[in-house]
């Protein structure tokens, strides 16, 4: 049922942005392009979670330890990831940004906000990684966070 719910949300989102028929493929995957950022959306079979992820670039050969320290610091309490997680895909030799959310808490407004925050965070990290590669100064980290999927109720 979760894939069907995500299909309905993607269809509505697609209608809002002018992409009629936007949907997951038979493997539960689709890719959305926001300017030059490719956001992968995936709902694994028999999962109630949706995963958003973007490739931020290749793992650098030089100064990797320094970069990994920077990425770990950014991940700590999501301080510089706006609720996402930065990691490495060793098999593909890339750095990625990911966000996971239970489908049952999504509505169209929440999906739009998650995608907006996710793309803004990806843009920030693409600039950060380019600056790191060329030894330049960087901008402030994104502060927006995706709406929390769960909370404590009194």
PDB file of C-alpha atoms in Angstrom:
ATOM      1  CA  UNK A   1       0.000   0.000   0.000  1.00  0.00           C
ATOM      2  CA  UNK A   2       2.884   2.367   0.689  1.00  0.00           C
ATOM      3  CA  UNK A   3       4.060   2.425  -2.920  1.00  0.00           C
ATOM      4  CA  UNK A   4       0.512   3.239  -4.009  1.00  0.00           C
ATOM      5  CA  UNK A   5       0.404   6.144  -1.540  1.00  0.00           C
ATOM      6  CA  UNK A   6       3.718   7.437  -2.852  1.00  0.00           C
ATOM      7  CA  UNK A   7       2.485   7.043  -6.427  1.00  0.00           C
ATOM      8  CA  UNK A   8      -0.528   9.237  -5.624  1.00  0.00           C
ATOM      9  CA  UNK A   9       1.688  11.891  -4.018  1.00  0.00           C
ATOM     10  CA  UNK A  10       4.102  11.909  -6.959  1.00  0.00           C
ATOM     11  CA  UNK A  11       1.220  12.197  -9.405  1.00  0.00           C
ATOM     12  CA  UNK A  12      -0.118  15.235  -7.526  1.00  0.00           C
ATOM     13  CA  UNK A  13       3.364  16.742  -7.196  1.00  0.00           C
ATOM     14  CA  UNK A  14       3.955  16.200 -10.914  1.00  0.00           C
ATOM     15  CA  UNK A  15       0.682  17.963 -11.739  1.00  0.00           C
ATOM     16  CA  UNK A  16       1.740  20.929  -9.625  1.00  0.00           C
ATOM     17  CA  UNK A  17       5.101  21.278 -11.371  1.00  0.00           C
ATOM     18  CA  UNK A  18       3.882  20.466 -14.873  1.00  0.00           C
ATOM     19  CA  UNK A  19       4.972  16.835 -15.194  1.00  0.00           C
ATOM     20  CA  UNK A  20       1.819  14.866 -15.850  1.00  0.00           C
ATOM     21  CA  UNK A  21       2.016  11.187 -14.997  1.00  0.00           C
ATOM     22  CA  UNK A  22       5.006  11.464 -12.650  1.00  0.00           C
ATOM     23  CA  UNK A  23       5.368   8.083 -10.965  1.00  0.00           C
ATOM     24  CA  UNK A  24       7.681   5.448  -9.616  1.00  0.00           C
ATOM     25  CA  UNK A  25       8.783   2.809 -12.111  1.00  0.00           C
ATOM     26  CA  UNK A  26       8.068  -0.894 -11.541  1.00  0.00           C
ATOM     27  CA  UNK A  27      11.142  -1.055  -9.278  1.00  0.00           C
ATOM     28  CA  UNK A  28       9.844   1.746  -7.048  1.00  0.00           C
ATOM     29  CA  UNK A  29      12.222   4.377  -8.391  1.00  0.00           C
ATOM     30  CA  UNK A  30      12.063   7.765 -10.090  1.00  0.00           C
ATOM     31  CA  UNK A  31      14.493  10.612 -10.594  1.00  0.00           C
ATOM     32  CA  UNK A  32      13.588  14.296 -10.395  1.00  0.00           C
ATOM     33  CA  UNK A  33      15.828  17.012 -11.796  1.00  0.00           C
ATOM     34  CA  UNK A  34      15.962  20.414 -10.130  1.00  0.00           C
ATOM     35  CA  UNK A  35      18.296  22.476 -12.287  1.00  0.00           C
ATOM     36  CA  UNK A  36      21.448  20.326 -12.305  1.00  0.00           C
ATOM     37  CA  UNK A  37      20.581  18.274  -9.218  1.00  0.00           C
ATOM     38  CA  UNK A  38      19.239  14.763  -9.759  1.00  0.00           C
ATOM     39  CA  UNK A  39      17.134  13.705  -6.776  1.00  0.00           C
ATOM     40  CA  UNK A  40      16.519   9.970  -6.671  1.00  0.00           C
ATOM     41  CA  UNK A  41      13.261   8.870  -5.055  1.00  0.00           C
ATOM     42  CA  UNK A  42      12.970   5.223  -4.095  1.00  0.00           C
ATOM     43  CA  UNK A  43      10.432   3.050  -2.306  1.00  0.00           C
ATOM     44  CA  UNK A  44      11.878  -0.452  -1.890  1.00  0.00           C
ATOM     45  CA  UNK A  45       9.514  -3.393  -2.286  1.00  0.00           C
ATOM     46  CA  UNK A  46       7.495  -4.119   0.852  1.00  0.00           C
ATOM     47  CA  UNK A  47       8.750  -0.933   2.523  1.00  0.00           C
ATOM     48  CA  UNK A  48       6.785   1.819   4.224  1.00  0.00           C
ATOM     49  CA  UNK A  49       9.708   4.240   3.771  1.00  0.00           C
ATOM     50  CA  UNK A  50      10.644   6.581   0.949  1.00  0.00           C
ATOM     51  CA  UNK A  51      14.302   7.380   0.373  1.00  0.00           C
ATOM     52  CA  UNK A  52      15.547  10.548  -1.282  1.00  0.00           C
ATOM     53  CA  UNK A  53      19.201  10.615  -2.285  1.00  0.00           C
ATOM     54  CA  UNK A  54      21.584  12.578  -4.454  1.00  0.00           C
ATOM     55  CA  UNK A  55      25.128  11.928  -5.637  1.00  0.00           C
ATOM     56  CA  UNK A  56      27.365  14.783  -4.451  1.00  0.00           C
ATOM     57  CA  UNK A  57      30.457  13.701  -6.357  1.00  0.00           C
ATOM     58  CA  UNK A  58      33.405  11.375  -6.277  1.00  0.00           C
ATOM     59  CA  UNK A  59      35.320  10.612  -3.107  1.00  0.00           C
ATOM     60  CA  UNK A  60      38.504  12.684  -3.359  1.00  0.00           C
ATOM     61  CA  UNK A  61      41.888  11.001  -3.347  1.00  0.00           C
ATOM     62  CA  UNK A  62      43.673  13.926  -1.695  1.00  0.00           C
ATOM     63  CA  UNK A  63      42.796  15.074   1.824  1.00  0.00           C
ATOM     64  CA  UNK A  64      40.077  12.431   2.220  1.00  0.00           C
ATOM     65  CA  UNK A  65      40.572  12.211   5.999  1.00  0.00           C
ATOM     66  CA  UNK A  66      40.094  15.965   6.351  1.00  0.00           C
ATOM     67  CA  UNK A  67      36.950  15.830   4.235  1.00  0.00           C
ATOM     68  CA  UNK A  68      35.537  12.842   6.112  1.00  0.00           C
ATOM     69  CA  UNK A  69      36.022  14.714   9.391  1.00  0.00           C
ATOM     70  CA  UNK A  70      34.104  17.659   7.935  1.00  0.00           C
ATOM     71  CA  UNK A  71      31.292  15.350   6.777  1.00  0.00           C
ATOM     72  CA  UNK A  72      31.095  13.580  10.142  1.00  0.00           C
ATOM     73  CA  UNK A  73      30.875  16.933  11.892  1.00  0.00           C
ATOM     74  CA  UNK A  74      28.079  17.984   9.520  1.00  0.00           C
ATOM     75  CA  UNK A  75      26.160  14.763  10.263  1.00  0.00           C
ATOM     76  CA  UNK A  76      26.383  15.206  14.042  1.00  0.00           C
ATOM     77  CA  UNK A  77      22.812  15.945  15.160  1.00  0.00           C
ATOM     78  CA  UNK A  78      22.073  16.880  11.523  1.00  0.00           C
ATOM     79  CA  UNK A  79      23.691  20.265  12.188  1.00  0.00           C
ATOM     80  CA  UNK A  80      24.708  20.909   8.591  1.00  0.00           C
ATOM     81  CA  UNK A  81      22.501  18.450   6.732  1.00  0.00           C
ATOM     82  CA  UNK A  82      19.006  19.830   7.429  1.00  0.00           C
ATOM     83  CA  UNK A  83      17.775  16.436   8.572  1.00  0.00           C
ATOM     84  CA  UNK A  84      19.569  14.404   5.918  1.00  0.00           C
ATOM     85  CA  UNK A  85      22.606  12.182   6.207  1.00  0.00           C
ATOM     86  CA  UNK A  86      25.846  12.377   4.263  1.00  0.00           C
ATOM     87  CA  UNK A  87      27.610   9.126   3.526  1.00  0.00           C
ATOM     88  CA  UNK A  88      29.838   7.380   1.068  1.00  0.00           C
ATOM     89  CA  UNK A  89      28.985   4.639  -1.390  1.00  0.00           C
ATOM     90  CA  UNK A  90      32.283   2.798  -1.530  1.00  0.00           C
ATOM     91  CA  UNK A  91      31.179   0.572  -4.429  1.00  0.00           C
ATOM     92  CA  UNK A  92      30.343   3.599  -6.588  1.00  0.00           C
ATOM     93  CA  UNK A  93      33.155   5.720  -5.066  1.00  0.00           C
ATOM     94  CA  UNK A  94      30.808   8.654  -4.405  1.00  0.00           C
ATOM     95  CA  UNK A  95      29.601  10.868  -1.581  1.00  0.00           C
ATOM     96  CA  UNK A  96      25.838  11.016  -1.218  1.00  0.00           C
ATOM     97  CA  UNK A  97      23.191  12.925   0.689  1.00  0.00           C
ATOM     98  CA  UNK A  98      20.135  10.942   1.781  1.00  0.00           C
ATOM     99  CA  UNK A  99      16.856  11.485   3.600  1.00  0.00           C
ATOM    100  CA  UNK A 100      14.404   8.799   4.707  1.00  0.00           C
ATOM    101  CA  UNK A 101      10.771   9.308   5.656  1.00  0.00           C
ATOM    102  CA  UNK A 102       7.821   7.064   6.545  1.00  0.00           C
ATOM    103  CA  UNK A 103       5.313   7.350   3.702  1.00  0.00           C
ATOM    104  CA  UNK A 104       2.326   7.367   6.060  1.00  0.00           C
ATOM    105  CA  UNK A 105       3.298  10.797   7.449  1.00  0.00           C
ATOM    106  CA  UNK A 106       3.530  12.405   4.013  1.00  0.00           C
ATOM    107  CA  UNK A 107       1.017  14.681   2.390  1.00  0.00           C
ATOM    108  CA  UNK A 108       1.625  16.905  -0.622  1.00  0.00           C
ATOM    109  CA  UNK A 109       2.696  19.906   1.471  1.00  0.00           C
ATOM    110  CA  UNK A 110       5.171  17.870   3.481  1.00  0.00           C
ATOM    111  CA  UNK A 111       6.568  16.242   0.319  1.00  0.00           C
ATOM    112  CA  UNK A 112       7.098  19.642  -1.287  1.00  0.00           C
ATOM    113  CA  UNK A 113       8.850  20.957   1.844  1.00  0.00           C
ATOM    114  CA  UNK A 114      11.076  17.888   2.109  1.00  0.00           C
ATOM    115  CA  UNK A 115      12.091  18.193  -1.544  1.00  0.00           C
ATOM    116  CA  UNK A 116      12.728  21.947  -1.207  1.00  0.00           C
ATOM    117  CA  UNK A 117      14.913  21.474   1.887  1.00  0.00           C
ATOM    118  CA  UNK A 118      16.652  18.474   0.364  1.00  0.00           C
ATOM    119  CA  UNK A 119      17.530  20.293  -2.866  1.00  0.00           C
ATOM    120  CA  UNK A 120      18.738  23.355  -0.927  1.00  0.00           C
ATOM    121  CA  UNK A 121      20.929  21.124   1.233  1.00  0.00           C
ATOM    122  CA  UNK A 122      22.280  19.296  -1.820  1.00  0.00           C
ATOM    123  CA  UNK A 123      23.131  22.647  -3.453  1.00  0.00           C
ATOM    124  CA  UNK A 124      24.953  23.723  -0.309  1.00  0.00           C
ATOM    125  CA  UNK A 125      27.004  20.495  -0.173  1.00  0.00           C
ATOM    126  CA  UNK A 126      27.813  20.545  -3.864  1.00  0.00           C
ATOM    127  CA  UNK A 127      29.280  24.033  -3.339  1.00  0.00           C
ATOM    128  CA  UNK A 128      31.035  22.920  -0.126  1.00  0.00           C
ATOM    129  CA  UNK A 129      32.662  19.966  -1.831  1.00  0.00           C
ATOM    130  CA  UNK A 130      33.758  22.052  -4.817  1.00  0.00           C
ATOM    131  CA  UNK A 131      35.211  24.643  -2.463  1.00  0.00           C
ATOM    132  CA  UNK A 132      36.991  21.930  -0.475  1.00  0.00           C
ATOM    133  CA  UNK A 133      38.428  20.509  -3.663  1.00  0.00           C
ATOM    134  CA  UNK A 134      39.799  23.906  -4.687  1.00  0.00           C
ATOM    135  CA  UNK A 135      40.696  25.172  -1.195  1.00  0.00           C
ATOM    136  CA  UNK A 136      38.139  28.002  -1.193  1.00  0.00           C
ATOM    137  CA  UNK A 137      36.069  29.435   1.652  1.00  0.00           C
ATOM    138  CA  UNK A 138      32.509  28.211   2.012  1.00  0.00           C
ATOM    139  CA  UNK A 139      29.035  29.502   2.795  1.00  0.00           C
ATOM    140  CA  UNK A 140      26.859  29.008   5.858  1.00  0.00           C
ATOM    141  CA  UNK A 141      25.156  25.652   6.245  1.00  0.00           C
ATOM    142  CA  UNK A 142      21.462  25.304   5.543  1.00  0.00           C
ATOM    143  CA  UNK A 143      19.330  25.706   8.641  1.00  0.00           C
ATOM    144  CA  UNK A 144      15.960  24.519   7.366  1.00  0.00           C
ATOM    145  CA  UNK A 145      14.987  21.070   8.412  1.00  0.00           C
ATOM    146  CA  UNK A 146      12.481  18.748   6.918  1.00  0.00           C
ATOM    147  CA  UNK A 147       9.413  18.348   9.100  1.00  0.00           C
ATOM    148  CA  UNK A 148      10.048  15.664  11.689  1.00  0.00           C
ATOM    149  CA  UNK A 149       8.173  12.496  10.810  1.00  0.00           C
ATOM    150  CA  UNK A 150       7.471  11.616  14.436  1.00  0.00           C
ATOM    151  CA  UNK A 151       7.178  13.419  17.701  1.00  0.00           C
ATOM    152  CA  UNK A 152       6.169  13.079  21.312  1.00  0.00           C
ATOM    153  CA  UNK A 153       2.546  13.785  22.089  1.00  0.00           C
ATOM    154  CA  UNK A 154       1.342  14.771  25.516  1.00  0.00           C
TER     155      UNK A 154
END
